[in-house]
Short mmCIF file of C-alpha atoms in Angstrom, two decimals:
data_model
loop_
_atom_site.label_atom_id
_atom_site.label_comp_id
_atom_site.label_asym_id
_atom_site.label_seq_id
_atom_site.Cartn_x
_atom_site.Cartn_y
_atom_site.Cartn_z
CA UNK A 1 6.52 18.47 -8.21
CA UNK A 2 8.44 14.97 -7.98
CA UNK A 3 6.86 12.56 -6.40
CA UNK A 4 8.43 9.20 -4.61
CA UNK A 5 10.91 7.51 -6.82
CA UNK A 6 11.90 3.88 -6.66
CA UNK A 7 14.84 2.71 -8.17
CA UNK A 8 15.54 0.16 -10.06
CA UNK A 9 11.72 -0.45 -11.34
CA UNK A 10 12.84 -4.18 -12.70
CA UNK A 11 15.67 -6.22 -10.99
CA UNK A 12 16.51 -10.02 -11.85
CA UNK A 13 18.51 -11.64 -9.46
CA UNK A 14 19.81 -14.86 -9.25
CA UNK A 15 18.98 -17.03 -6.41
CA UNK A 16 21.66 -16.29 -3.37
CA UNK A 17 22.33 -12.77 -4.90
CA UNK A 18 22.22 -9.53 -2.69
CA UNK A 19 20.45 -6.89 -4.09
CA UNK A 20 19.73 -3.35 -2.99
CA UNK A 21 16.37 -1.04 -4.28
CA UNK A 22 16.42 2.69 -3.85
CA UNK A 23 13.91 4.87 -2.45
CA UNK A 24 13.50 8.92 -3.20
CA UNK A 25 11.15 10.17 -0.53
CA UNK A 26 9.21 13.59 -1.48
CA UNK A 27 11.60 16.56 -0.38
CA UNK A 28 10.77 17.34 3.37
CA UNK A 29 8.59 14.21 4.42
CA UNK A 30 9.79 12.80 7.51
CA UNK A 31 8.32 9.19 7.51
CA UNK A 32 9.30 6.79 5.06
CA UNK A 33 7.73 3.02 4.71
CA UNK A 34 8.33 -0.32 2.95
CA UNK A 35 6.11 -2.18 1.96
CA UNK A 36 6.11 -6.18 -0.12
CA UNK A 37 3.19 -6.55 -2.73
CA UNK A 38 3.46 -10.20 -3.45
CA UNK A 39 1.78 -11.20 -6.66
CA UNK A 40 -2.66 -11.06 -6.44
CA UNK A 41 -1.71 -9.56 -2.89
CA UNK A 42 -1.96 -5.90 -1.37
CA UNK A 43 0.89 -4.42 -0.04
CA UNK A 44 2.42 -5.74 3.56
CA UNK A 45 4.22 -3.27 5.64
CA UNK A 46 8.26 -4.12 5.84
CA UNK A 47 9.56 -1.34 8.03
CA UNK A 48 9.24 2.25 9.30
CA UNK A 49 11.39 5.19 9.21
CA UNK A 50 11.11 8.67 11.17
CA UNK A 51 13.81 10.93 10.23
CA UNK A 52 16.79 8.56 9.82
CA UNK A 53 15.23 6.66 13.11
CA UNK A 54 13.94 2.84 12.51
CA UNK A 55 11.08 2.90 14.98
CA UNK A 56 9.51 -0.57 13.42
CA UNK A 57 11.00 -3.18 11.73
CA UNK A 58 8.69 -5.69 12.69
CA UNK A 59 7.46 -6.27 9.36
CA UNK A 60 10.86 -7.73 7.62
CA UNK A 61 10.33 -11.58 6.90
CA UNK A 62 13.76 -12.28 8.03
CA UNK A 63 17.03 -11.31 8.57
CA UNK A 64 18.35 -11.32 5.30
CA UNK A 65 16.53 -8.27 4.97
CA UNK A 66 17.81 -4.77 6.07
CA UNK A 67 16.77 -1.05 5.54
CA UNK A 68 18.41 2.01 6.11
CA UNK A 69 17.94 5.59 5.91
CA UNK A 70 21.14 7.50 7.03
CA UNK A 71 20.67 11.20 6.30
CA UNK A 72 16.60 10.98 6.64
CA UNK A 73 16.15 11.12 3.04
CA UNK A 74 16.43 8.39 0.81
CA UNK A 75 16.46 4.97 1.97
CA UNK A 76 17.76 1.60 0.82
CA UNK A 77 16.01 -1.72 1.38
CA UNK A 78 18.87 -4.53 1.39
CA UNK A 79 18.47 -7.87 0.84
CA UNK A 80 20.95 -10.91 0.98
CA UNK A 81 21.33 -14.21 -0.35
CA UNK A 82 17.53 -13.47 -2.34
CA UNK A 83 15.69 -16.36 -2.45
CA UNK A 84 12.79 -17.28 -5.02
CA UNK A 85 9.93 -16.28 -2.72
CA UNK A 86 11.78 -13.12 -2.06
CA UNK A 87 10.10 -12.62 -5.51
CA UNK A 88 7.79 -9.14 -4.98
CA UNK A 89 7.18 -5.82 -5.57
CA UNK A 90 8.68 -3.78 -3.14
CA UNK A 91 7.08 -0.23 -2.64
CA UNK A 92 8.25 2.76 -0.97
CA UNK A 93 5.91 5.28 0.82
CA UNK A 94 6.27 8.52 2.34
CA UNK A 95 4.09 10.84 4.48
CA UNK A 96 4.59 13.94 6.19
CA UNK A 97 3.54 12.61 9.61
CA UNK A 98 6.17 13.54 12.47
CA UNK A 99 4.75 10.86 15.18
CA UNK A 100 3.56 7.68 15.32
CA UNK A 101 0.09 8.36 15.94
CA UNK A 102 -0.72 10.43 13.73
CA UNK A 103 -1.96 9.83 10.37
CA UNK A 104 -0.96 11.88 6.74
CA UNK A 105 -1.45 10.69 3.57
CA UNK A 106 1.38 8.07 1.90
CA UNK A 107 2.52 8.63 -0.77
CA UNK A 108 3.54 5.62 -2.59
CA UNK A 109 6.39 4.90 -5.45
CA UNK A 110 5.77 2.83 -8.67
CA UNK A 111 7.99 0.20 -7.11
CA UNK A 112 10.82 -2.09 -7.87
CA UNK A 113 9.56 -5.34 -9.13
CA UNK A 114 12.28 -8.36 -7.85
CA UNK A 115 12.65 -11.31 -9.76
CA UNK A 116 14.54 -13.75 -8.09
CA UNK A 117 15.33 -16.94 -10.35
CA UNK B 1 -3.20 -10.11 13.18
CA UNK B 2 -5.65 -7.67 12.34
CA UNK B 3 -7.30 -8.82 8.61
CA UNK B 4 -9.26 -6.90 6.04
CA UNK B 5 -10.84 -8.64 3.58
CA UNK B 6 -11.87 -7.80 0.31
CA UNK B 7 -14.88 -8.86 -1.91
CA UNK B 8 -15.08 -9.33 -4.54
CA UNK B 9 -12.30 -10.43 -5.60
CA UNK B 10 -12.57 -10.00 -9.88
CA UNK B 11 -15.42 -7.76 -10.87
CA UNK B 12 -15.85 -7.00 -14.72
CA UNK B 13 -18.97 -5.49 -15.77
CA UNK B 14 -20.02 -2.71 -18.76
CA UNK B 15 -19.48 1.28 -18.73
CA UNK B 16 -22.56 2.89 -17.32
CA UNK B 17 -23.30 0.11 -14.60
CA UNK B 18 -22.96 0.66 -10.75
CA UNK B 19 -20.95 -1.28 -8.54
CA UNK B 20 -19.84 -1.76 -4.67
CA UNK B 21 -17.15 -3.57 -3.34
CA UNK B 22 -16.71 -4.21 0.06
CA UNK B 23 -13.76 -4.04 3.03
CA UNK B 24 -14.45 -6.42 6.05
CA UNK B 25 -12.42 -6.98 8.87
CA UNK B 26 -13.57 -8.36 12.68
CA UNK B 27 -11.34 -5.51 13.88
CA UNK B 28 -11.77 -1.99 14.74
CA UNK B 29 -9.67 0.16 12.99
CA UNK B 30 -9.31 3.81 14.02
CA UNK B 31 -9.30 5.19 10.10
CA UNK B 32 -9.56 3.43 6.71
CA UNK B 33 -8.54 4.34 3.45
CA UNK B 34 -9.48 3.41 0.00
CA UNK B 35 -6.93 3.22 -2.64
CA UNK B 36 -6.65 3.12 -6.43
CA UNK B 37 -3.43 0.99 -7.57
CA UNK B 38 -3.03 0.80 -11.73
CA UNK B 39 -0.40 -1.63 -13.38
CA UNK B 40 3.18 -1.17 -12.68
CA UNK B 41 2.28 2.27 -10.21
CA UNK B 42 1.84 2.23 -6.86
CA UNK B 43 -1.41 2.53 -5.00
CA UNK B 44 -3.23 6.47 -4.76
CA UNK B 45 -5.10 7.21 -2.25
CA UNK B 46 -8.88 8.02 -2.71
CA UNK B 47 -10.43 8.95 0.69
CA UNK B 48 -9.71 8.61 4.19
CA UNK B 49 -12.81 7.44 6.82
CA UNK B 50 -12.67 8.08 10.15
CA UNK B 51 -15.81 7.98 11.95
CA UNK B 52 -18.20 5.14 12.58
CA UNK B 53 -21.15 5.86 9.84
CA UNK B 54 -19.35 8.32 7.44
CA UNK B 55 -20.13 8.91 4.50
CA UNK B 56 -17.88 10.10 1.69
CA UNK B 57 -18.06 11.10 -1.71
CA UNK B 58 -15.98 11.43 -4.59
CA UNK B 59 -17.39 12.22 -7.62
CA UNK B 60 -19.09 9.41 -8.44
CA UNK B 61 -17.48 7.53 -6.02
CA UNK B 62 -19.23 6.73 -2.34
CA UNK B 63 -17.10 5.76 0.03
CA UNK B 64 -19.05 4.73 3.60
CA UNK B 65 -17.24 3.50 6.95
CA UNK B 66 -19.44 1.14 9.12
CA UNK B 67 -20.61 2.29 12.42
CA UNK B 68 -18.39 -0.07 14.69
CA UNK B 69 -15.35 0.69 12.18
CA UNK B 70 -14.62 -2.57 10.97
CA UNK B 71 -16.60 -2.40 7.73
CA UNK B 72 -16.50 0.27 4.58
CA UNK B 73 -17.83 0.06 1.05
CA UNK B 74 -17.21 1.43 -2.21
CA UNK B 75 -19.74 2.45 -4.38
CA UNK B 76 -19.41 3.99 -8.12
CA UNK B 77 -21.88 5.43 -10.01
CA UNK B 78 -22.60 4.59 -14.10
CA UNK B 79 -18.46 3.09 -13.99
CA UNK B 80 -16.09 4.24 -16.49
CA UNK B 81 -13.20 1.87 -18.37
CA UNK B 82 -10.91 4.57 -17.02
CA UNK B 83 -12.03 3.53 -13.45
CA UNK B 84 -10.28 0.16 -13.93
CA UNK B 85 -7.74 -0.88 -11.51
CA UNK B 86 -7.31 -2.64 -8.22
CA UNK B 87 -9.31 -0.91 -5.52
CA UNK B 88 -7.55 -1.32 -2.11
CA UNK B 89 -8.62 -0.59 1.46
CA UNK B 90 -6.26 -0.19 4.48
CA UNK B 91 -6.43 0.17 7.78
CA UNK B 92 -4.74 2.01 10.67
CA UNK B 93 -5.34 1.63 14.15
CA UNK B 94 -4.69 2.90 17.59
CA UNK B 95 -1.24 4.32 18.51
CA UNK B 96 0.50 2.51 15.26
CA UNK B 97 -2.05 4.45 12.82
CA UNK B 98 1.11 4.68 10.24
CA UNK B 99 1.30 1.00 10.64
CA UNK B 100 -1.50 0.50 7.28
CA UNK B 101 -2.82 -3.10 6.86
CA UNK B 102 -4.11 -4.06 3.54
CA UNK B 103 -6.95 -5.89 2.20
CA UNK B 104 -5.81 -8.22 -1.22
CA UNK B 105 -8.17 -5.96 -3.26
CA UNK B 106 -10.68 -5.77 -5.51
CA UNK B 107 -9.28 -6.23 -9.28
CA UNK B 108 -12.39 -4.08 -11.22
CA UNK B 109 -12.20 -4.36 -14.87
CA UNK B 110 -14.75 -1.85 -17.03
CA UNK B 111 -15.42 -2.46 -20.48
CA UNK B 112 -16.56 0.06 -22.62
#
């Protein structure tokens, strides 16, 4: 069965460029995270989605960055005007939990890794 | 800010040796999970703890949650190069359990 699929897996970017990175939940999971893996770091949570709901943002450094997930499927993680510490693996989980207390498995993508120059 | 930290950091030792890393925080998480994460994939979950003093094992992996839920360890068991990768703990707490923080990691490197 397919599991979560990131797209692009590489993107350079020049500094001041938007970019946007893809995310392919598994079919029928209703939560859907985002997570930053900085370089010799673990992975730092971004922003929640239930459905096509965002219940938590809280996690976005700024507000240059933006997700959405408009049908409750795949999602998009925008960013504008990158900047060189923007610089990251950014990795998209997804789970079958249906509230926020609950806890199911993620299921993580390989990730797109952002180069920002 | 609830913190885990990892140690050690780098640990590179022979096939057939035995090993624990370790998962420290001065928080009390309500579950904890280990994770596997290889180059250029994303991280795979190994186990999930969830009560103080649990004990878990995988093969020859042990995976043990500390009675007040702050701590865990990871033991393996005469190591194998293919169990080289960064190990990764994470924790989730109270009513935000999706909400996973994450240690830095231990980077394990087995040589055969």
């Amino acid at each position: 069965g397919a599991g979560v699929s990131q797209s692009p897996r590489y993107k350079v970017a020049k500094r001041g460029q938007d970019v946007a990175l893809r995310c392919d939940p598994i079919s029928g999971h209703v939560s859907l995270f985002w997570y930053q893996q900085a370089l010799g770091q673990g992975p730092e949570f971004l922003t929640y989605f239930q459905n096509e709901a965002q219940l938590d943002k809280s996690g976005l450094p700024s507000d240059r960055f933006f997700a959405e997930r408009p049908e409750g499927s795949v999602s998009t993680l925008k960013i504008q005007r990158t900047q060189q510490e923007d610089s990251a693996v950014y990795l998209c989980a997804s789970s079958l939990a249906r509230n926020r207390g609950s806890y199911n498995e993620q299921f993580f993508g390989p990730g797109t890794r952002l180069t920002v120059l | 800010t609830q913190l885990l930290e990892q140690s050690p950091q780098f640990l590179s030792i022979q096939e057939g040796e035995n090993l624990t890393v370790y998962c420290n925080s001065s928080s009390v998480f309500s579950s904890l999970q280990w994770y596997r994460q290889e180059p250029g994939e994303g991280p795979v979950l190994l186990v999930t703890v969830v009560t103080g003093g649990e004990v878990k094992k995988l093969k020859r992996l042990t995976f043990q949650f500390g009675d007040a839920r702050k701590d865990s360890s990871l033991h393996i068991t005469a190591a194998q190069p293919g169990d080289t990768g960064l190990y990764l703990c994470a924790g989730g707490s109270g009513g935000s359990n999706y909400k996973l923080t994450f240690g830095k990691g231990t980077l394990l490197t087995v040589n055969p």
